[in-house]
Coordinates of C-alpha atoms in Angstrom, one line a residue:
M1082 CA 15.5 -5.5 25.9
T1083 CA 19.0 -4.2 24.9
I1084 CA 21.9 -6.0 26.4
E1085 CA 24.6 -3.8 27.8
I1086 CA 28.1 -4.7 26.5
N1087 CA 30.9 -3.8 28.8
S1088 CA 33.3 -6.6 28.1
I1089 CA 34.4 -8.4 24.9
A1090 CA 36.1 -11.7 24.4
V1091 CA 37.8 -11.8 21.0
L1092 CA 38.5 -15.3 19.7
G1093 CA 41.4 -15.1 17.4
G1094 CA 44.2 -12.6 17.4
G1095 CA 44.8 -12.2 13.7
T1096 CA 44.4 -9.0 11.7
M1097 CA 40.7 -8.7 12.2
G1098 CA 40.7 -10.0 15.8
L1099 CA 43.3 -7.6 17.0
G1100 CA 41.6 -4.7 15.2
I1101 CA 38.3 -5.4 17.0
A1102 CA 40.1 -6.0 20.3
G1103 CA 42.1 -2.8 20.0
L1104 CA 39.1 -0.7 19.1
C1105 CA 37.1 -2.0 22.1
A1106 CA 40.1 -1.5 24.4
Q1107 CA 40.4 2.1 23.1
K1108 CA 36.8 2.6 24.2
D1109 CA 37.7 1.5 27.7
R1110 CA 36.0 -1.9 27.6
K1111 CA 37.5 -5.0 29.2
V1112 CA 38.9 -7.2 26.5
L1113 CA 40.1 -10.8 26.4
I1114 CA 42.0 -12.1 23.4
L1115 CA 42.3 -15.9 23.0
D1116 CA 44.6 -17.5 20.4
I1117 CA 46.2 -20.8 19.7
S1118 CA 49.2 -20.0 21.9
M1119 CA 50.4 -17.4 24.4
E1120 CA 53.1 -16.5 21.9
A1121 CA 50.5 -15.8 19.2
A1122 CA 48.4 -13.8 21.6
Q1123 CA 51.4 -11.8 22.7
K1124 CA 52.3 -11.0 19.1
S1125 CA 48.7 -9.7 18.6
L1126 CA 49.1 -7.4 21.6
E1127 CA 52.4 -6.1 20.2
R1128 CA 50.7 -5.4 16.9
I1129 CA 47.8 -3.6 18.7
V1130 CA 50.3 -1.3 20.3
S1131 CA 53.0 -1.0 17.7
G1132 CA 51.5 -2.0 14.4
R1133 CA 51.4 0.2 11.3
P1134 CA 48.9 1.7 12.1
P1135 CA 48.5 0.7 15.8
A1136 CA 45.0 -0.6 16.7
V1137 CA 44.9 1.8 19.7
D1138 CA 45.5 5.5 19.7
D1139 CA 46.8 5.5 23.3
P1140 CA 49.2 2.6 24.2
E1141 CA 48.0 2.7 27.8
K1142 CA 44.6 1.5 26.5
A1143 CA 46.2 -1.8 25.8
E1144 CA 46.1 -2.4 29.6
N1145 CA 42.4 -3.1 29.1
I1146 CA 43.4 -6.3 27.3
T1147 CA 44.0 -9.7 28.9
L1148 CA 45.6 -12.6 26.9
G1149 CA 44.9 -16.3 26.9
T1150 CA 44.7 -19.5 24.8
F1151 CA 41.8 -21.6 23.6
E1152 CA 43.2 -24.6 25.3
D1153 CA 43.7 -23.2 28.8
D1154 CA 41.5 -20.1 29.1
L1155 CA 38.3 -20.7 27.2
D1156 CA 36.3 -20.9 30.4
K1157 CA 37.1 -17.2 31.1
I1158 CA 34.7 -16.1 28.4
A1159 CA 32.0 -16.8 31.1
D1160 CA 32.8 -13.3 32.4
Y1161 CA 32.3 -11.5 29.1
D1162 CA 29.2 -9.9 27.6
W1163 CA 30.1 -10.2 23.9
I1164 CA 32.0 -13.1 22.4
C1165 CA 33.3 -12.2 19.0
E1166 CA 34.8 -15.0 16.9
A1167 CA 37.5 -13.9 14.3
I1168 CA 39.4 -17.1 13.6
V1169 CA 40.4 -18.7 10.3
E1170 CA 37.7 -18.9 7.5
D1171 CA 37.0 -22.6 7.8
L1172 CA 33.5 -23.9 8.5
E1173 CA 34.3 -26.9 10.6
T1174 CA 36.9 -25.0 12.6
K1175 CA 34.3 -22.3 13.5
R1176 CA 31.7 -24.9 14.3
D1177 CA 34.0 -26.8 16.6
L1178 CA 34.9 -23.6 18.4
F1179 CA 31.3 -22.5 18.8
K1180 CA 30.3 -25.8 20.4
R1181 CA 33.0 -25.3 23.0
V1182 CA 32.0 -21.7 23.5
E1183 CA 28.3 -22.6 24.0
A1184 CA 29.3 -24.9 26.9
V1185 CA 30.9 -22.2 29.0
R1186 CA 29.4 -18.8 28.1
K1187 CA 27.1 -17.1 30.5
Q1188 CA 23.4 -16.7 30.1
G1189 CA 22.6 -13.3 28.5
S1190 CA 25.9 -13.0 26.6
V1191 CA 25.8 -12.3 22.8
I1192 CA 27.9 -14.1 20.2
S1193 CA 29.1 -13.1 16.8
T1194 CA 31.2 -14.3 14.0
N1195 CA 33.3 -12.0 11.8
T1196 CA 33.1 -14.3 8.8
S1197 CA 33.2 -12.6 5.5
G1198 CA 31.9 -15.4 3.3
I1199 CA 30.6 -18.4 5.2
P1200 CA 26.8 -18.4 5.6
L1201 CA 25.7 -18.1 9.2
K1202 CA 23.1 -20.8 8.7
D1203 CA 25.9 -23.3 7.9
I1204 CA 27.9 -22.3 11.0
I1205 CA 25.0 -22.8 13.4
E1206 CA 23.3 -25.8 11.7
D1207 CA 22.0 -28.2 14.4
M1208 CA 23.5 -26.0 17.1
P1209 CA 21.6 -25.6 20.5
E1210 CA 18.6 -23.2 20.5
R1211 CA 20.3 -20.8 22.9
L1212 CA 23.3 -20.3 20.5
R1213 CA 21.0 -19.8 17.5
R1214 CA 19.1 -17.2 19.4
D1215 CA 22.1 -15.3 20.7
I1216 CA 24.3 -15.2 17.5
A1217 CA 24.8 -12.8 14.6
V1218 CA 27.4 -11.9 12.0
T1219 CA 29.4 -8.7 12.8
H1220 CA 31.4 -8.3 9.6
F1221 CA 34.0 -5.6 10.2
F1222 CA 36.2 -4.3 7.4
N1223 CA 40.0 -4.0 7.5
P1224 CA 41.6 -2.0 9.0
V1225 CA 39.0 -2.1 11.7
K1226 CA 40.0 1.2 13.3
V1227 CA 39.8 3.1 9.9
M1228 CA 37.0 1.5 8.0
R1229 CA 33.5 2.7 8.9
L1230 CA 31.4 -0.2 7.7
M1231 CA 30.2 -3.0 9.8
E1232 CA 27.6 -5.4 8.3
L1233 CA 25.2 -6.8 10.9
V1234 CA 23.5 -10.0 9.9
P1235 CA 20.9 -12.0 11.9
G1236 CA 20.2 -15.6 11.6
E1237 CA 16.7 -17.0 11.2
D1238 CA 16.4 -17.5 14.9
T1239 CA 18.4 -14.5 16.2
D1240 CA 16.7 -12.6 19.0
P1241 CA 16.0 -9.0 17.8
A1242 CA 17.4 -7.8 21.2
V1243 CA 20.8 -9.3 20.1
I1244 CA 20.8 -7.3 16.9
E1245 CA 19.7 -4.1 18.8
S1246 CA 22.4 -4.6 21.3
L1247 CA 25.2 -5.2 18.8
A1248 CA 24.0 -2.3 16.7
A1249 CA 23.9 0.1 19.7
F1250 CA 27.4 -0.9 20.8
C1251 CA 29.1 -1.1 17.4
G1252 CA 27.4 2.1 16.2
G1253 CA 27.2 4.2 19.4
V1254 CA 30.4 3.1 21.2
L1255 CA 32.7 1.9 18.5
G1256 CA 31.6 4.5 16.0
K1257 CA 30.9 2.1 13.1
G1258 CA 28.4 2.7 10.3
V1259 CA 26.1 -0.3 10.8
V1260 CA 24.2 -1.7 7.9
Y1261 CA 21.7 -4.5 8.1
A1262 CA 22.4 -7.4 5.7
K1263 CA 20.9 -10.8 4.9
D1264 CA 22.6 -14.1 5.4
T1265 CA 23.6 -14.5 1.8
V1266 CA 27.0 -15.1 0.1
N1267 CA 29.4 -12.2 0.8
F1268 CA 26.6 -10.1 2.4
I1269 CA 26.3 -6.6 0.8
G1270 CA 29.7 -4.9 0.3
N1271 CA 31.7 -7.8 -1.0
R1272 CA 28.8 -9.2 -3.0
I1273 CA 28.6 -6.0 -5.1
G1274 CA 32.2 -4.9 -4.8
C1275 CA 33.6 -8.3 -5.9
F1276 CA 31.1 -8.5 -8.7
W1277 CA 32.3 -5.2 -9.9
M1278 CA 36.0 -6.4 -9.9
L1279 CA 35.5 -9.8 -11.4
M1280 CA 33.0 -8.6 -14.0
G1281 CA 35.3 -5.7 -14.6
L1282 CA 38.3 -7.9 -15.6
H1283 CA 36.1 -9.3 -18.3
Q1284 CA 34.8 -6.0 -19.5
A1285 CA 38.3 -4.6 -19.4
Q1286 CA 39.6 -7.4 -21.5
Q1287 CA 37.1 -6.4 -24.2
A1288 CA 38.1 -2.7 -23.8
L1289 CA 41.8 -3.7 -24.3
E1290 CA 40.8 -5.4 -27.5
D1291 CA 39.0 -2.2 -28.5
G1292 CA 42.2 -0.2 -28.1
L1293 CA 42.0 1.2 -24.6
S1294 CA 45.1 1.1 -22.4
M1295 CA 45.0 -0.3 -18.8
E1296 CA 45.8 3.2 -17.5
T1297 CA 42.8 4.6 -19.3
I1298 CA 40.6 1.8 -17.9
D1299 CA 41.7 2.7 -14.4
A1300 CA 41.3 6.4 -15.0
L1301 CA 37.7 5.9 -16.2
M1302 CA 36.9 3.6 -13.3
S1303 CA 37.9 6.1 -10.6
K1304 CA 37.0 9.7 -10.2
P1305 CA 34.6 10.0 -13.2
V1306 CA 32.2 7.5 -11.7
G1307 CA 32.9 8.4 -8.0
L1308 CA 35.2 5.4 -7.3
P1309 CA 38.6 5.4 -5.5
P1310 CA 41.7 6.5 -7.4
T1311 CA 43.1 2.9 -7.6
G1312 CA 40.6 2.1 -10.4
L1313 CA 40.1 -1.5 -11.3
Y1314 CA 43.6 -3.0 -11.8
G1315 CA 45.0 -0.9 -9.0
L1316 CA 42.4 -2.1 -6.5
I1317 CA 42.9 -5.7 -7.4
D1318 CA 46.7 -5.2 -7.0
L1319 CA 46.0 -3.9 -3.5
I1320 CA 43.8 -6.9 -2.6
G1321 CA 45.8 -9.6 -4.3
L1322 CA 45.0 -11.8 -7.2
D1323 CA 45.2 -14.9 -5.0
V1324 CA 42.5 -13.4 -2.7
M1325 CA 40.3 -12.5 -5.7
D1326 CA 40.8 -16.1 -7.0
L1327 CA 39.5 -17.5 -3.8
V1328 CA 36.6 -15.1 -3.8
G1329 CA 35.7 -16.2 -7.3
K1330 CA 35.8 -19.9 -6.3
N1331 CA 33.6 -19.2 -3.3
L1332 CA 31.1 -17.3 -5.4
A1333 CA 31.1 -20.1 -8.0
I1334 CA 29.9 -22.5 -5.3
N1335 CA 27.5 -20.3 -3.4
L1336 CA 25.9 -17.8 -5.9
P1337 CA 22.3 -18.7 -6.6
A1338 CA 21.4 -20.0 -10.0
G1339 CA 20.7 -17.2 -12.5
D1340 CA 22.8 -14.6 -10.6
M1341 CA 24.6 -12.3 -13.0
G1342 CA 27.9 -12.9 -11.2
V1343 CA 28.0 -16.6 -12.1
D1344 CA 29.5 -15.8 -15.5
F1345 CA 32.4 -13.9 -14.0
T1346 CA 33.8 -16.1 -11.2
A1347 CA 36.9 -17.1 -13.1
F1348 CA 39.6 -14.8 -14.4
P1349 CA 40.1 -14.1 -18.1
P1350 CA 43.1 -16.2 -19.4
S1351 CA 45.5 -13.3 -19.5
V1352 CA 44.8 -12.5 -15.8
H1353 CA 44.9 -16.2 -14.8
A1354 CA 48.4 -16.4 -16.3
L1355 CA 49.6 -13.7 -13.8
L1356 CA 48.1 -15.8 -11.0
E1357 CA 49.8 -18.9 -12.2
R1358 CA 53.3 -17.3 -12.1
G1359 CA 52.8 -15.7 -8.7
Q1360 CA 52.4 -12.1 -10.0
L1361 CA 49.8 -11.4 -7.4
G1362 CA 49.9 -7.6 -6.7
R1363 CA 51.6 -5.4 -4.2
K1364 CA 52.3 -8.3 -1.8
T1365 CA 54.7 -9.8 -4.4
G1366 CA 56.2 -6.6 -5.6
G1367 CA 54.0 -6.3 -8.6
G1368 CA 50.8 -7.5 -10.3
F1369 CA 49.3 -5.2 -12.9
Y1370 CA 51.5 -2.4 -11.7
R1371 CA 54.9 -2.3 -10.0
M1372 CA 57.2 0.5 -8.7
I1373 CA 60.8 0.4 -9.8
K1374 CA 63.3 2.1 -7.5
H1375 CA 66.5 3.5 -9.1
D1376 CA 69.9 3.9 -7.6
D1377 CA 69.5 7.7 -7.6
G1378 CA 66.4 7.5 -5.5
S1379 CA 63.9 8.1 -8.2
K1380 CA 61.0 5.8 -9.0
T1381 CA 59.3 4.6 -12.1
L1382 CA 55.8 3.2 -12.2
E1383 CA 55.4 0.3 -14.7
V1384 CA 52.3 -1.5 -15.9
F1385 CA 52.2 -5.1 -17.1
D1386 CA 50.6 -4.6 -20.5
L1387 CA 48.1 -7.6 -20.8
A1388 CA 47.9 -7.1 -24.5
A1389 CA 51.7 -7.2 -25.0
G1390 CA 52.4 -9.6 -22.2
D1391 CA 55.3 -7.5 -20.8
W1392 CA 56.2 -4.6 -18.5
R1393 CA 56.3 -1.0 -19.8
V1394 CA 56.5 2.5 -18.3
S1395 CA 53.0 3.5 -17.1
E1396 CA 51.6 6.5 -19.0
K1397 CA 49.7 9.3 -17.3
V1398 CA 46.2 9.6 -18.6
Q1399 CA 44.3 12.9 -18.9
L1400 CA 40.7 12.4 -19.6
D1401 CA 38.7 15.1 -21.5
D1402 CA 36.0 17.1 -19.8
V1403 CA 33.2 14.8 -20.8
H1404 CA 34.8 11.5 -19.9
S1405 CA 35.8 13.0 -16.5
T1406 CA 32.1 13.0 -15.5
L1407 CA 29.2 10.6 -15.5
D1408 CA 28.1 12.1 -18.9
G1409 CA 31.0 10.1 -20.4
L1410 CA 28.9 7.0 -20.0
F1411 CA 26.7 8.2 -22.8
T1412 CA 29.4 9.1 -25.4
D1413 CA 29.6 7.1 -28.6
D1414 CA 33.2 6.0 -28.4
A1415 CA 35.4 3.2 -26.8
Q1416 CA 35.8 5.1 -23.5
G1417 CA 32.1 5.7 -23.2
K1418 CA 31.2 2.2 -24.2
F1419 CA 33.5 0.7 -21.6
S1420 CA 32.3 3.1 -18.8
W1421 CA 28.7 2.4 -19.6
D1422 CA 29.2 -1.4 -19.8
M1423 CA 31.0 -1.5 -16.5
T1424 CA 28.8 0.9 -14.6
S1425 CA 25.4 -0.2 -16.0
A1426 CA 26.3 -3.8 -15.1
V1427 CA 27.1 -3.2 -11.5
L1428 CA 24.1 -0.8 -11.0
S1429 CA 21.8 -3.3 -12.6
Y1430 CA 23.2 -6.0 -10.4
A1431 CA 22.7 -4.0 -7.2
A1432 CA 19.2 -3.0 -8.3
D1433 CA 18.2 -6.7 -8.6
L1434 CA 19.4 -7.6 -5.1
V1435 CA 16.7 -6.0 -3.0
P1436 CA 15.4 -7.6 -0.9
Q1437 CA 17.7 -10.6 -1.4
I1438 CA 20.8 -9.1 0.3
A1439 CA 19.2 -6.2 2.2
D1440 CA 15.7 -4.9 2.7
D1441 CA 16.2 -1.5 1.1
V1442 CA 18.4 0.7 -1.0
V1443 CA 19.7 2.6 1.9
N1444 CA 21.7 -0.3 3.4
I1445 CA 23.2 -1.1 0.0
D1446 CA 24.2 2.5 -0.7
R1447 CA 25.8 2.9 2.7
A1448 CA 27.7 -0.4 2.5
M1449 CA 29.3 0.7 -0.8
R1450 CA 30.2 4.1 0.5
W1451 CA 31.5 3.1 3.9
G1452 CA 33.1 -0.2 2.9
F1453 CA 34.4 0.5 -0.7
A1454 CA 34.8 4.3 -0.5
W1455 CA 32.4 4.9 -3.4
A1456 CA 31.4 8.6 -3.5
R1457 CA 27.8 7.4 -4.1
G1458 CA 26.1 4.1 -3.5
P1459 CA 24.5 2.3 -6.5
F1460 CA 21.1 3.9 -6.1
E1461 CA 22.5 7.3 -5.4
M1462 CA 24.5 6.9 -8.6
I1463 CA 21.4 5.9 -10.6
D1464 CA 19.8 9.1 -9.3
A1465 CA 22.8 11.1 -10.5
L1466 CA 22.8 9.4 -13.9
G1467 CA 19.0 9.6 -14.3
A1468 CA 16.9 6.5 -13.8
Q1469 CA 14.8 7.1 -16.9
R1470 CA 17.9 7.7 -19.0
M1471 CA 19.4 4.5 -17.8
M1472 CA 16.2 2.5 -18.3
E1473 CA 15.8 3.8 -21.9
R1474 CA 19.4 2.8 -22.7
L1475 CA 18.9 -0.7 -21.1
K1476 CA 15.7 -1.2 -23.2
S1477 CA 17.4 -0.1 -26.4
E1478 CA 20.1 -2.7 -25.8
G1479 CA 17.5 -5.4 -25.1
R1480 CA 18.7 -5.8 -21.6
H1481 CA 16.8 -6.8 -18.4
I1482 CA 15.2 -4.0 -16.4
P1483 CA 16.3 -4.8 -12.8
K1484 CA 13.7 -5.1 -10.0
M1485 CA 14.2 -1.7 -8.2
L1486 CA 14.2 0.2 -11.5
Q1487 CA 10.9 -1.4 -12.3
V1488 CA 9.6 -0.5 -8.8
L1489 CA 10.6 3.1 -9.5
A1490 CA 8.9 3.1 -12.9
D1491 CA 5.7 1.5 -11.5
A1492 CA 5.5 4.1 -8.7
G1493 CA 5.8 6.9 -11.2
A1494 CA 8.8 8.2 -9.3
E1495 CA 12.0 9.7 -10.8
T1496 CA 14.6 9.1 -8.1
F1497 CA 15.3 6.6 -5.3
Y1498 CA 15.8 9.5 -2.9
K1499 CA 14.0 12.8 -2.5
N1500 CA 13.9 15.8 -0.2
D1501 CA 17.7 16.0 0.0
G1502 CA 18.0 12.3 0.9
S1503 CA 15.6 12.4 3.8
E1504 CA 13.3 9.9 2.2
Y1505 CA 14.0 6.8 0.1
L1506 CA 11.8 4.6 -2.2
G1507 CA 11.0 1.3 -0.7
L1508 CA 10.3 -2.0 -2.4
D1509 CA 6.6 -1.2 -1.9
G1510 CA 6.9 1.8 -4.2
V1511 CA 6.3 4.2 -1.3
Y1512 CA 8.8 6.8 0.1
H1513 CA 9.9 6.2 3.7
P1514 CA 12.0 8.3 6.1
T1515 CA 15.7 7.6 5.7
P1516 CA 17.3 6.3 8.9
A1517 CA 19.9 8.6 10.4
E1518 CA 23.5 7.7 9.7

């Protein structure tokens, strides 16, 4: 039976918490924000109304929000239908809070954590049965108001009604694109997206040695393969090298043995040197790129040339017609080799993760489109490349054929989707109706 959600208690008023609270308030739900102090909670409310961008479209919607502190007001969550935790990413801190929450929440309420990397099973280990039944992961992406993706992850004991209720509310009321993930490290989007970035730094290092420029690498890893215009280095600048370093360390601890990503959890030496000297990205005024402002008001984009170890003026790259499309992956030159090595690696990685991180190709494709702004998800990209063409190339290079490509071949099928995407190939080798977006 679906649980109706009309009120939300958000635990933690940081960037993610205020984003979730603001979106719920915008939809005219009663919202409670609890933080470590009233001053912190008040600052969250100010950011909800006046942030860049604000978390509510109409400032009057902020009147739906009540503020409080963990110390004085935790008992108030007894009046709320959904309790959404969005505090610091620390296992013991989360566990301590959930123990306190369980003691005061009402029967029939649902609970979620917005963790991006801590396994749910670790958070709820040895917790009361009621909590384990009523909890899930609701992993929103930042900024919450803008990003469509929300990954919904049940625990081993989660009541299906809790998942149905959260999916109905987050999808139907909040307008999120809900994908269903498994309780594995980094879920879907960050598992594949972070593999692409960390693996990419190593592939790019080889490409630099082969004579490609950093600007060419970013040009190849953007529009030609249906990825955002930031490319590889530009995206990591946006995220921050310090954040990516922490991601890599978390993956090194939590990736299963034999995972392709194990080899790429640490930066190449030239990139690690940037981290060591605090050259982290946009947040520090420059990482791989920086913008120089001149006295006359003009600006110059510079790139930190990893091969030369110094800044230089960034060059505009104009790719030829072939390298501007997926066909560029099959050209016999340095650009084609790099594009193929990068793209085939991440597609192979994704194709080996069903059903480990998600039950089907649809959830993986949607996670990458909605969370990382890929024009096509991994399996949609394989369809565009040609699965048979990809398998033949992998075989010629003596590389592993990933699970879902083998399923495709064994089924005698040519694509993961057919009939304009209305059907998808399952792990059982049979086509199934594609769920509506």
